XYZ file of C-alpha atoms in Angstrom:
784
model
C -8.992 -19.588 -37.027
C -8.886 -23.040 -35.388
C -6.177 -24.242 -33.027
C -6.321 -27.960 -32.412
C -5.120 -29.755 -29.277
C -3.199 -32.990 -29.434
C -4.694 -36.221 -28.148
C -2.101 -36.290 -25.353
C -3.335 -32.964 -24.002
C -6.933 -34.075 -24.172
C -5.987 -37.232 -22.321
C -4.294 -35.293 -19.539
C -7.228 -32.921 -19.117
C -9.494 -35.974 -18.754
C -6.822 -37.768 -16.717
C -8.289 -40.803 -14.926
C -5.152 -42.803 -14.176
C -2.530 -42.538 -16.890
C -1.420 -39.992 -19.466
C -1.412 -42.716 -22.037
C -5.175 -43.005 -21.839
C -5.611 -40.819 -24.898
C -8.709 -42.635 -25.934
C -10.704 -41.235 -23.025
C -10.635 -37.670 -24.328
C -14.350 -37.239 -23.937
C -14.410 -38.129 -20.249
C -15.410 -35.282 -17.975
C -12.620 -34.171 -15.665
C -14.088 -35.599 -12.524
C -11.394 -33.998 -10.406
C -12.187 -30.582 -11.834
C -15.884 -31.080 -11.285
C -15.572 -31.737 -7.572
C -16.499 -28.616 -5.707
C -13.986 -27.230 -3.190
C -16.382 -27.986 -0.411
C -16.988 -31.591 -1.283
C -20.136 -31.597 -3.352
C -19.932 -33.239 -6.762
C -20.967 -30.447 -9.101
C -20.177 -29.002 -12.440
C -18.477 -25.780 -11.376
C -20.409 -22.787 -12.646
C -22.052 -25.067 -15.188
C -18.690 -26.225 -16.535
C -18.985 -29.504 -18.414
C -15.797 -30.437 -20.220
C -17.713 -33.041 -22.243
C -19.512 -30.158 -23.928
C -16.273 -28.341 -24.884
C -14.883 -28.489 -28.394
C -11.346 -29.729 -27.786
C -10.473 -28.941 -31.386
C -11.255 -25.241 -30.891
C -10.204 -24.133 -27.374
C -10.636 -20.464 -28.352
C -14.384 -21.066 -28.639
C -14.556 -21.503 -24.845
C -11.436 -19.629 -23.750
C -12.862 -18.792 -20.331
C -13.320 -22.453 -19.440
C -10.054 -23.608 -20.961
C -8.197 -20.855 -19.069
C -9.745 -22.233 -15.879
C -8.418 -25.681 -16.815
C -4.978 -24.205 -17.524
C -4.928 -22.507 -14.135
C -5.826 -25.733 -12.353
C -3.178 -27.684 -14.249
C -0.571 -24.951 -13.863
C -1.018 -24.994 -10.091
C -1.124 -28.805 -10.058
C -4.605 -28.802 -8.548
C -5.923 -31.373 -11.031
C -6.232 -34.148 -9.949
C -6.624 -33.402 -6.228
C -4.186 -34.767 -3.633
C -4.539 -38.471 -3.018
C -5.469 -39.385 -6.579
C -3.222 -40.742 -9.313
C -1.236 -37.932 -10.930
C 0.657 -37.607 -14.230
C 4.367 -36.862 -14.404
C 5.751 -33.346 -14.171
C 6.786 -33.549 -17.837
C 3.234 -34.404 -18.810
C 1.924 -31.427 -16.845
C 4.378 -29.044 -18.512
C 3.658 -30.402 -21.980
C -0.104 -30.162 -21.531
C 0.030 -26.620 -20.128
C 2.395 -25.521 -22.904
C 0.128 -26.870 -25.623
C -3.041 -25.462 -24.100
C -1.565 -22.038 -23.498
C 0.024 -22.050 -26.942
C -3.363 -22.581 -28.580
C -5.044 -19.961 -26.393
C -2.245 -17.423 -26.917
C -2.326 -17.840 -30.683
C -6.067 -17.311 -30.654
C -5.654 -14.184 -28.506
C -2.974 -12.812 -30.841
C -5.267 -13.345 -33.813
C -8.168 -11.506 -32.142
C -6.858 -9.302 -29.296
C -9.314 -8.374 -26.564
C -7.855 -5.857 -24.069
C -10.904 -5.771 -21.861
C -12.616 -2.541 -20.925
C -11.664 -0.039 -18.271
C -14.334 2.341 -17.001
C -14.876 5.497 -19.021
C -14.862 7.514 -15.793
C -12.626 6.651 -12.855
C -12.543 8.906 -9.821
C -9.255 9.734 -8.137
C -9.012 7.848 -4.882
C -7.741 9.402 -1.671
C -4.081 8.594 -2.262
C -4.213 9.827 -5.855
C -5.916 13.038 -4.721
C -3.228 13.700 -2.114
C -0.427 13.060 -4.604
C -2.126 15.154 -7.285
C -2.374 18.143 -4.924
C 1.298 17.719 -4.054
C 2.358 17.741 -7.706
C -0.112 20.346 -8.940
C 0.263 22.896 -6.136
C 3.466 21.877 -4.316
C 1.347 21.465 -1.198
C 1.409 18.559 1.255
C -2.050 17.686 2.567
C -3.386 14.772 4.567
C -6.186 13.416 2.412
C -7.321 11.106 5.212
C -8.502 14.211 7.070
C -10.236 15.611 3.983
C -11.933 12.661 2.283
C -13.597 9.402 3.384
C -11.867 6.071 3.007
C -12.103 4.326 -0.361
C -13.478 0.816 -0.138
C -10.952 -1.671 -1.532
C -11.879 -4.186 -4.186
C -9.687 -7.107 -5.263
C -7.155 -5.916 -2.692
C -6.756 -2.356 -4.025
C -8.566 0.909 -3.382
C -8.295 2.227 -6.957
C -10.705 -0.347 -8.428
C -14.379 0.392 -9.221
C -14.252 4.123 -8.478
C -16.800 5.338 -10.974
C -19.283 7.184 -8.771
C -19.420 10.439 -6.832
C -22.170 10.306 -4.224
C -23.790 13.514 -2.904
C -22.045 13.142 0.456
C -18.676 12.578 -1.224
C -19.305 15.589 -3.459
C -19.820 17.712 -0.343
C -16.525 16.477 1.050
C -14.814 17.206 -2.269
C -16.161 20.759 -2.227
C -14.947 21.325 1.326
C -11.561 19.820 0.483
C -11.181 22.014 -2.603
C -11.910 25.173 -0.627
C -9.483 24.227 2.128
C -6.721 23.242 -0.286
C -7.122 26.446 -2.309
C -6.959 28.529 0.873
C -3.860 26.734 2.143
C -2.096 26.863 -1.221
C -2.429 30.647 -1.497
C -2.116 31.393 2.206
C -5.434 33.214 2.276
C -6.307 34.879 5.600
C -8.881 33.215 7.854
C -11.490 34.981 9.917
C -10.438 33.017 13.007
C -7.091 31.375 13.826
C -6.830 27.726 12.917
C -6.178 24.928 15.367
C -4.687 21.495 14.676
C -4.054 18.778 17.252
C -1.695 15.831 16.814
C -1.793 12.878 19.213
C 0.659 10.090 19.791
C -0.467 6.487 19.474
C -1.739 5.145 22.827
C 0.686 2.196 22.715
C 3.752 4.260 21.773
C 6.801 3.769 23.992
C 8.699 7.040 24.434
C 11.870 5.964 26.181
C 14.166 5.892 23.149
C 15.224 8.152 20.296
C 12.642 9.051 17.649
C 14.014 9.018 14.056
C 14.255 12.549 12.654
C 14.766 14.194 16.027
C 18.218 15.138 17.388
C 20.429 12.543 18.989
C 20.478 12.785 22.755
C 16.705 13.111 22.913
C 13.983 10.593 23.582
C 10.277 10.247 22.903
C 7.931 12.915 21.630
C 6.885 13.245 18.011
C 7.924 14.749 14.695
C 5.125 16.442 12.734
C 4.948 17.744 9.170
C 2.745 20.800 9.713
C 1.694 23.425 7.203
C 1.804 26.965 8.543
C -0.488 28.865 6.167
C 0.884 32.394 6.725
C 3.849 34.215 8.168
C 3.073 35.136 11.748
C 2.926 34.046 15.345
C 1.644 30.635 16.391
C 1.020 29.070 19.766
C 2.353 25.578 20.440
C 0.633 23.841 23.368
C 1.753 20.494 24.799
C 0.023 17.963 27.009
C 1.655 14.981 28.701
C 0.318 11.416 28.802
C -1.752 10.455 31.818
C -2.917 7.219 33.354
C -6.522 6.327 34.090
C -6.310 8.331 37.315
C -5.359 11.453 35.331
C -1.890 11.425 36.849
C 1.057 12.253 34.604
C 2.804 8.940 34.037
C 6.454 8.350 34.908
C 7.051 11.803 36.412
C 9.328 11.120 39.384
C 11.854 13.905 38.845
C 12.379 16.935 36.653
C 12.546 16.459 32.874
C 13.425 18.906 30.116
C 11.460 19.259 26.861
C 12.278 21.077 23.650
C 10.162 22.371 20.795
C 12.041 22.280 17.480
C 11.214 23.883 14.153
C 13.207 22.422 11.281
C 15.570 21.011 13.934
C 16.187 24.445 15.477
C 15.124 24.904 19.102
C 12.381 27.520 19.457
C 11.172 26.775 23.004
C 12.279 24.819 26.065
C 10.471 23.736 29.228
C 11.030 21.805 32.412
C 8.342 19.638 33.979
C 8.457 18.608 37.617
C 6.430 16.264 39.790
C 3.425 17.874 41.474
C 3.826 19.320 44.934
C 2.037 18.411 48.094
C -1.294 19.297 46.527
C -0.843 16.448 43.974
C -2.250 18.738 41.279
C -1.294 16.986 38.085
C -3.212 19.493 35.946
C -0.660 22.134 36.880
C 2.280 19.936 35.811
C 1.983 20.736 32.100
C -0.211 23.852 32.212
C 2.830 26.003 31.423
C 3.805 24.021 28.309
C 2.839 26.778 25.892
C 5.077 28.732 23.568
C 4.366 31.555 21.158
C 6.750 31.422 18.225
C 7.259 33.304 14.983
C 7.090 31.096 11.901
C 7.552 31.631 8.192
C 4.724 30.200 6.105
C 5.115 26.775 4.559
C 5.255 23.086 5.442
C 7.810 22.554 8.202
C 9.077 19.873 10.563
C 7.739 20.553 14.050
C 9.362 18.402 16.701
C 8.654 17.991 20.401
C 10.968 15.804 22.429
C 12.546 15.217 25.846
C 16.246 15.595 26.598
C 17.491 12.157 27.442
C 18.657 11.673 31.031
C 21.401 9.159 31.870
C 19.954 5.675 31.941
C 19.397 3.772 35.154
C 19.674 -0.005 35.286
C 16.405 -1.482 36.463
C 17.008 -4.626 38.478
C 14.299 -7.211 37.964
C 14.056 -10.961 38.202
C 13.243 -11.058 34.503
C 14.609 -9.148 31.558
C 12.811 -5.762 31.576
C 10.306 -5.170 28.845
C 11.086 -2.751 26.040
C 7.522 -1.502 25.690
C 6.287 0.987 28.292
C 2.950 2.663 27.781
C 0.441 1.227 30.276
C 0.251 1.902 33.988
C -0.520 -1.722 34.908
C 1.263 -4.013 32.481
C 3.804 -1.644 30.900
C 4.298 1.247 33.366
C 6.224 4.234 32.064
C 9.443 5.064 33.877
C 9.627 8.576 32.379
C 6.959 11.065 31.246
C 5.636 10.945 27.691
C 4.013 13.350 25.257
C 0.284 12.932 24.677
C -0.573 15.664 22.181
C 0.655 18.801 20.421
C -1.758 21.588 19.476
C -0.830 24.302 16.977
C -2.989 27.449 17.114
C -2.686 30.297 14.647
C -1.674 32.416 13.050
C -2.479 34.656 16.026
C -0.803 37.619 14.381
C -0.629 37.268 10.621
C 2.112 39.019 8.655
C 1.165 37.992 5.154
C 1.079 34.860 3.004
C 4.850 34.578 2.742
C 6.818 32.938 -0.048
C 5.737 29.315 0.232
C 6.534 26.601 -2.283
C 2.850 26.442 -3.220
C 2.644 30.183 -3.915
C 5.774 29.980 -6.055
C 4.314 27.003 -7.950
C 1.070 28.883 -8.602
C 2.237 32.488 -8.975
C 5.784 32.075 -10.201
C 9.196 32.842 -8.649
C 8.064 36.066 -6.970
C 5.151 34.324 -5.199
C 3.084 37.445 -5.914
C -0.006 37.993 -8.035
C 1.254 41.391 -9.220
C 4.988 41.231 -10.003
C 6.854 44.122 -8.438
C 3.869 44.895 -6.224
C 2.374 47.346 -8.682
C -1.366 47.933 -8.914
C -2.978 46.257 -11.922
C -5.974 47.422 -13.872
C -8.969 45.032 -14.071
C -7.934 44.045 -17.598
C -4.367 43.390 -16.469
C -5.628 41.369 -13.517
C -7.627 39.124 -15.826
C -4.666 38.707 -18.162
C -2.472 37.802 -15.208
C -5.114 35.353 -13.905
C -5.263 33.681 -17.316
C -1.470 33.419 -17.312
C -1.516 31.766 -13.886
C -4.426 29.418 -14.521
C -3.441 28.060 -17.931
C -0.530 25.818 -16.797
C -2.479 24.725 -13.721
C -5.500 23.698 -15.776
C -3.252 21.910 -18.263
C -1.667 19.776 -15.547
C -4.901 19.281 -13.597
C -6.831 18.137 -16.692
C -3.855 16.159 -18.066
C -4.138 17.544 -21.597
C -3.731 20.680 -23.713
C -6.362 23.271 -22.849
C -8.299 25.740 -24.929
C -10.040 29.000 -24.211
C -13.227 27.266 -23.059
C -11.269 25.295 -20.409
C -9.903 28.535 -18.934
C -13.155 30.453 -19.136
C -14.925 28.528 -16.382
C -12.323 29.162 -13.647
C -12.050 32.734 -14.927
C -15.732 33.240 -14.185
C -15.069 32.205 -10.586
C -12.066 34.522 -10.532
C -14.213 37.480 -11.545
C -16.828 36.705 -8.890
C -14.271 36.283 -6.134
C -12.377 39.432 -7.146
C -15.475 41.550 -6.558
C -15.482 40.861 -2.817
C -11.851 40.242 -1.939
C -9.481 41.344 -4.651
C -7.503 39.346 -7.223
C -6.061 36.765 -4.795
C -9.538 36.007 -3.439
C -10.664 35.552 -7.030
C -7.729 33.273 -7.692
C -8.677 31.189 -4.651
C -12.187 30.730 -6.069
C -10.804 29.801 -9.478
C -8.440 27.278 -7.959
C -11.247 25.661 -5.959
C -13.300 25.441 -9.164
C -10.468 23.553 -10.869
C -10.193 21.128 -7.965
C -13.889 20.185 -8.117
C -14.019 19.939 -11.881
C -14.847 16.444 -13.194
C -11.869 16.881 -15.505
C -9.625 16.873 -12.427
C -11.485 14.462 -10.159
C -12.054 11.837 -12.862
C -9.790 10.076 -15.293
C -11.700 10.036 -18.564
C -11.201 7.572 -21.427
C -14.050 8.228 -23.823
C -14.726 6.560 -27.160
C -15.320 8.652 -30.243
C -18.873 8.756 -31.513
C -19.500 6.302 -34.314
C -16.938 3.811 -33.031
C -18.271 0.293 -33.732
C -19.567 -1.488 -30.650
C -17.107 -4.004 -29.207
C -14.220 -2.768 -31.332
C -10.656 -2.457 -30.040
C -8.742 0.790 -30.199
C -5.367 1.968 -29.011
C -5.636 4.499 -26.203
C -4.595 8.024 -27.158
C -1.151 9.345 -26.258
C -2.621 11.535 -23.515
C -4.679 8.666 -22.115
C -1.526 6.550 -22.114
C 0.351 9.312 -20.287
C -2.290 9.274 -17.549
C -2.209 5.487 -17.376
C 1.570 5.634 -16.942
C 1.596 8.311 -14.264
C -1.233 6.892 -12.190
C 0.309 3.410 -12.406
C 3.851 4.370 -11.417
C 3.216 7.505 -9.328
C -0.502 7.424 -8.412
C -0.492 11.030 -9.523
C -0.812 13.412 -12.462
C 1.458 13.300 -15.503
C 4.231 15.855 -15.189
C 5.134 18.326 -17.923
C 7.863 16.161 -19.556
C 5.394 13.260 -19.855
C 2.669 15.493 -21.294
C 5.109 16.939 -23.821
C 6.255 13.450 -24.816
C 2.607 12.503 -25.385
C 1.944 15.611 -27.469
C 5.015 14.962 -29.619
C 3.825 11.408 -30.299
C 6.808 9.839 -28.546
C 4.591 7.478 -26.544
C 3.507 5.833 -29.798
C 6.900 4.129 -30.131
C 8.368 1.413 -27.894
C 11.568 3.438 -27.550
C 9.652 6.523 -26.466
C 7.691 4.544 -23.876
C 10.859 2.881 -22.635
C 12.578 6.248 -22.200
C 9.715 7.727 -20.199
C 9.295 4.645 -18.002
C 13.010 4.623 -17.178
C 12.821 8.314 -16.218
C 9.714 7.812 -14.118
C 11.100 4.823 -12.217
C 14.128 6.901 -11.204
C 11.902 9.684 -9.883
C 11.249 9.766 -6.127
C 7.523 9.562 -6.854
C 8.035 5.951 -7.984
C 8.240 5.065 -4.287
C 4.461 4.972 -4.644
C 4.962 1.431 -5.935
C 6.260 0.572 -2.462
C 4.049 2.621 -0.139
C 0.831 2.314 -2.136
C 0.910 -0.758 -4.358
C 3.217 -2.801 -2.136
C 1.396 -1.915 1.075
C -1.914 -3.084 -0.381
C -0.551 -6.162 -2.139
C 1.138 -7.409 1.041
C -1.631 -6.219 3.420
C 0.753 -3.870 5.266
C -2.074 -1.413 5.827
C -3.733 -4.002 8.030
C -0.798 -3.815 10.424
C -2.126 -0.510 11.798
C -5.152 -2.254 13.307
C -3.312 -5.296 14.653
C -2.920 -5.519 18.431
C -1.775 -8.912 19.715
C -2.870 -10.051 23.164
C -0.546 -8.103 25.465
C -0.802 -10.765 28.152
C 0.968 -13.148 25.789
C 3.106 -10.731 23.772
C 4.093 -8.213 26.421
C 6.663 -6.360 24.338
C 4.428 -5.400 21.429
C 3.895 -1.654 20.981
C 3.490 0.879 18.197
C 7.269 1.289 17.960
C 7.542 -2.365 16.986
C 4.526 -2.116 14.665
C 6.080 0.793 12.748
C 9.501 -0.875 12.679
C 7.958 -3.987 11.138
C 6.293 -1.936 8.430
C 9.465 0.059 7.772
C 11.473 -3.149 7.360
C 9.168 -4.404 4.627
C 8.949 -1.043 2.866
C 12.742 -0.642 2.782
C 13.090 -4.224 1.571
C 10.558 -3.677 -1.224
C 12.282 -0.444 -2.209
C 15.650 -2.201 -2.307
C 14.412 -4.973 -4.602
C 11.833 -3.174 -6.752
C 13.290 0.298 -7.214
C 16.804 -1.143 -7.099
C 15.714 -3.055 -10.226
C 16.695 -6.453 -8.908
C 15.070 -9.764 -9.713
C 11.634 -9.930 -8.126
C 12.482 -13.479 -7.075
C 14.744 -11.898 -4.444
C 11.562 -10.935 -2.638
C 11.461 -14.637 -1.752
C 15.122 -15.655 -1.801
C 16.891 -12.650 -0.234
C 19.382 -13.322 2.536
C 19.227 -9.792 3.939
C 16.734 -7.420 5.450
C 16.620 -3.976 7.116
C 16.643 -3.588 10.885
C 16.870 -1.011 13.634
C 17.631 -1.751 17.268
C 13.993 -2.182 18.260
C 13.225 -4.733 15.556
C 16.579 -6.488 15.871
C 15.963 -7.006 19.573
C 12.534 -8.432 18.795
C 14.083 -10.837 16.288
C 16.980 -11.738 18.582
C 19.568 -10.299 16.169
C 22.619 -8.976 18.077
C 24.875 -5.971 17.440
C 22.259 -3.665 15.932
C 21.997 -0.366 17.832
C 20.161 2.891 17.294
C 16.846 3.971 15.815
C 18.060 4.138 12.203
C 17.544 1.227 9.830
C 20.428 -0.454 8.122
C 20.917 -3.395 5.761
C 21.767 -6.578 7.667
C 22.993 -9.659 5.788
C 22.432 -13.224 6.968
C 24.194 -14.896 4.051
C 26.832 -16.450 6.318
C 24.369 -17.597 8.967
C 23.691 -21.355 8.629
C 20.647 -20.953 10.935
C 19.246 -18.024 8.962
C 15.921 -16.858 10.342
C 15.517 -13.547 8.464
C 15.560 -12.514 4.836
C 12.743 -12.534 2.265
C 9.103 -11.607 2.676
C 8.057 -14.890 4.275
C 10.357 -14.077 7.212
C 9.104 -10.527 7.832
C 7.418 -9.798 11.124
C 4.913 -7.489 9.446
C 3.423 -10.201 7.240
C 3.623 -12.895 9.898
C 1.813 -10.642 12.395
C -0.915 -9.461 10.054
C -1.712 -13.092 9.164
C -2.057 -14.218 12.782
C -4.730 -13.982 15.423
C -4.308 -11.946 18.601
C -3.470 -15.019 20.675
C -1.886 -17.486 18.245
C -0.688 -18.152 14.759
C -3.114 -19.160 12.043
C -1.814 -21.649 9.463
C -5.116 -21.178 7.639
C -4.788 -17.396 7.316
C -1.096 -17.614 6.507
C -1.627 -20.372 3.977
C -4.466 -18.482 2.323
C -2.333 -15.319 2.215
C 0.553 -17.123 0.503
C -1.743 -18.845 -1.993
C -3.582 -15.611 -2.826
C -0.695 -13.141 -2.906
C 2.400 -15.128 -3.845
C 1.148 -18.137 -5.815
C -2.109 -16.885 -7.326
C -4.358 -19.802 -6.414
C -6.586 -18.672 -3.536
C -9.266 -21.118 -2.498
C -12.834 -19.832 -2.679
C -14.454 -18.411 0.458
C -16.169 -21.022 2.600
C -19.935 -21.310 2.252
C -21.945 -19.944 5.175
C -22.818 -23.465 6.309
C -19.196 -24.393 7.103
C -18.645 -24.081 10.884
C -15.675 -22.450 12.579
C -13.441 -24.355 14.968
C -15.729 -25.652 17.690
C -14.045 -24.937 21.033
C -16.483 -27.245 22.786
C -15.593 -30.174 20.572
C -11.945 -29.340 19.808
C -9.905 -28.353 22.865
C -8.073 -25.040 22.647
C -5.231 -26.660 24.583
C -4.392 -28.895 21.640
C -1.569 -27.829 19.320
C -2.897 -25.931 16.320
C -2.057 -28.824 13.977
C -4.170 -31.228 16.026
C -7.028 -28.739 16.151
C -6.988 -28.255 12.385
C -6.749 -32.014 11.821
C -10.045 -32.317 13.674
C -11.470 -29.452 11.630
C -10.422 -31.107 8.359
C -12.289 -34.243 9.371
C -15.380 -32.391 8.184
C -15.612 -33.162 4.429
C -17.062 -29.698 3.803
C -13.791 -28.204 5.056
C -11.211 -30.717 3.906
C -11.005 -29.983 0.177
C -9.922 -26.350 0.722
C -7.891 -26.797 3.890
C -5.844 -29.531 2.275
C -4.314 -26.776 0.103
C -4.136 -23.920 2.631
C -3.044 -25.569 5.846
C 0.196 -27.235 4.678
C 1.500 -23.890 3.376
C 0.726 -22.198 6.678
C 2.245 -25.042 8.720
C 5.587 -24.433 7.007
C 5.663 -21.017 8.745
C 4.959 -22.371 12.235
C 8.504 -21.622 13.427
C 7.338 -17.994 13.593
C 4.961 -17.060 16.391
C 2.041 -14.641 16.141
C 4.338 -11.588 16.219
C 7.000 -12.992 13.906
C 9.529 -14.205 16.481
C 11.432 -17.407 15.776
C 10.532 -20.345 17.994
C 11.495 -23.976 18.257
C 9.035 -24.951 20.979
C 5.378 -24.193 21.538
C 3.691 -25.068 24.802
C 6.601 -27.295 25.799
C 6.413 -29.294 22.569
C 8.680 -29.022 19.547
C 7.229 -26.989 16.690
C 6.090 -29.156 13.783
C 6.663 -27.147 10.589
C 5.883 -29.967 8.165
C 4.040 -28.474 5.203
C 3.624 -28.864 1.471
C 2.521 -27.466 -1.877
C 0.542 -29.067 -4.724
C 2.951 -30.390 -7.296
C 5.904 -30.192 -4.890
C 4.978 -32.526 -2.087
C 5.815 -32.364 1.587
C 8.621 -30.320 3.125
C 9.418 -28.735 6.454
C 10.032 -25.125 7.372
C 10.188 -21.708 5.755
C 13.441 -22.391 3.869
C 11.865 -25.369 2.130
C 8.771 -23.315 1.322
C 10.968 -20.654 -0.269
C 12.760 -23.304 -2.343
C 9.404 -24.725 -3.429
C 8.271 -21.288 -4.626
C 11.571 -20.683 -6.421
C 11.380 -24.105 -8.060
C 8.552 -22.720 -10.194
C 9.290 -18.979 -10.398
C 6.645 -18.400 -13.063
C 3.905 -18.850 -10.439
C 5.180 -16.059 -8.211
C 6.030 -13.778 -11.132
C 2.609 -14.299 -12.735
C 0.881 -13.512 -9.441
C 2.887 -10.297 -9.058
C 2.041 -9.361 -12.649
C -1.659 -9.984 -11.998
C -1.545 -7.723 -8.939
C 0.325 -5.015 -10.850
C -2.169 -5.198 -13.730
C -5.165 -4.862 -11.419
C -3.476 -1.853 -9.803
C -2.509 -0.357 -13.173
C -5.882 -0.832 -14.889
C -8.185 -0.352 -11.916
C -10.423 -3.235 -12.960
C -10.840 -6.974 -12.367
C -8.937 -9.342 -14.626
C -10.537 -12.243 -16.478
C -9.613 -14.980 -18.909
C -9.006 -12.446 -21.691
C -6.043 -11.041 -19.771
C -4.353 -14.421 -19.245
C -2.400 -14.435 -22.566
C -1.036 -10.957 -21.809
C 0.041 -12.051 -18.326
C 1.888 -15.037 -19.772
C 3.606 -12.813 -22.322
C 4.776 -10.439 -19.576
C 6.114 -13.332 -17.489
C 7.970 -14.806 -20.469
C 9.558 -11.457 -21.377
C 10.634 -10.809 -17.798
C 12.071 -14.321 -17.476
C 14.409 -13.496 -20.346
C 15.773 -10.589 -18.279
C 16.199 -12.456 -14.996
C 12.790 -11.304 -13.733
C 14.048 -7.749 -13.155
C 11.338 -5.426 -11.877
C 11.816 -2.894 -14.682
C 11.386 -5.733 -17.211
C 8.022 -6.567 -15.637
C 6.929 -2.925 -15.695
C 7.982 -2.411 -19.326
C 6.298 -5.630 -20.440
C 3.065 -4.620 -18.666
C 3.132 -1.213 -20.337
C 3.654 -2.863 -23.728
C 0.826 -5.332 -23.119
C -2.503 -5.297 -24.905
C -4.616 -4.562 -21.800
C -2.484 -1.521 -20.907
C -2.231 0.072 -24.368
C -5.657 -0.768 -25.791
C -9.285 -0.640 -24.737
C -12.501 -2.160 -26.018
C -15.597 -0.110 -26.749
C -18.840 -1.159 -25.041
C -20.845 -3.875 -26.817
């Protein structure tokens, strides 16, 4: 099938000066063949003279590259004669129309890996849903290396060292889930962040308290446990801020189980004795519980200083504590075990009675095996994400029989459970092609494969029983059946994964944990502010995405979520308390807060420790919101030369000098103007009008839009062409959903998703449904 392009489109692609120059269709696009770093090349061997303009589908990869350049108005480059906006739109529409028709005639969904290992987040969520057990996978498994911005891409291998960690994790999880006795009491230590200020209320702890920490701890068995506390010390090993007596409480599920008083050391100045008595032995029922340690809040004292006192207090020199703080909590036990108890995990595995033998009666060996089979069958079904047969149950049953010989039926069940958790059928998502399938052919994924794709996309976890049953009944074969399941899944609390997992990686929120601005310049930055920044963005994403609003509100919103700590940082009055609440700025003519571009989290993570970075910010916006990231600089391009370019110059003047290098200019001309538009925000996201005694210059720009000034104008520029932002979000969602890189074959599907969502006001659920109905999500290609 041949799809011909009009002469007008050919003329625009070869645009030298005027769209009317249709006769120059054979001219190479000189603007497209100029490398980003200034060298005149044919990019990747691309020569548009060699392309058959009558059959764009014959070189779809290269024509898709042309479309992307035209769509982002990057052809021709700034400073050269440009066609009208109407000419751009007409050319892009005709090119994409030809490419989309060719794709519809011969769909190519791309190929996901046959085997994809569960990453750390998926493993943690799978254990939660399979065994009703909360575990911290970061303590069990090594970090997954991200690719293309996400840590669920290219996970096809299981190295020997990772296999060892998986074996250890499986044994530990099985033991915790069943509450199996240990030969020695366990010990877990939790430490506060070193830059945590503990002079205000901690969310989740009772009002009238301050500082401390709230821990989700799993107590494996009924029994007695020892809770041991240690206070924060300065570099001289003196307890910080201890000038008078202070009361502490230990809380279990918000009920007080122990109380202490700490006092300053006596004449001997023995600070080791100050908290030596902070030990309590408490009786606890097995299960995952909220363990809180906090101080009773004393009446505040006004500190008189020449300057406004800092909010952050965690360092003896720059941020001295005025009151003592908690350093760590250690939980030892069980010291006296009284049985496994009736935990949620035992009820999930063993049934409502949480007992292997109902009624406590003694079972014969045959009855024990029958009972084990009864217990294991639903677990194996959910773990393997499919119906199971006798051979699937036989393997864990063999481990059950071996374990029963030495420790009874529950010990056997622990071995069987560990065997399930290290099975490749659990650790890997498998999409295999039937033998005899023609090489390079396209097939629709099976209903069960589609169920796994749905659950790992929306929940980063296993399919639940309703989804598996829908797959078995063939309901996922129909659009209505898929729509029903997606609507149910998006209403489930597990869909918050799209915020905490997808959203955190898309927006680089995870990087906030490692950000520490220069405390000599930003004296009020502490972990409290860091966590408040992240919480603001997560609540905002949840409000827009899971509230099923238009995704364009991520840019245009006139509200955000604040607590007192963050509001004070932003200079927003009348917000008190540690809890977050929705704050509207719709009636504020000088609005400084709202959509993502105004969030402290993103502005901080795209800055350096001492200053803002228009380059990093501009690159972040281009890569994550517009979808046109410049390529990485070649190794020969130098960094800013402090010897040649004074650090005392404003950042705009320094970058002007940097752009004077032709090797740098062609990329920075796109990145820097976007970042300059955000210059009213400093390196920790505070609004500013002056920098170094000079007025802030927020003059920026975007290709195809021109120059503008400030964040509000940047938001309007993005909203002027909403398809760019929506397409970028769709690309990110598709990478996350498929766990593979995208290429030119996915471009028609992305455009179809964007067009469908545009017809429903860009609602998030419309994007999700259109992605799930797309060719890449529902089909796969066999290997060539």
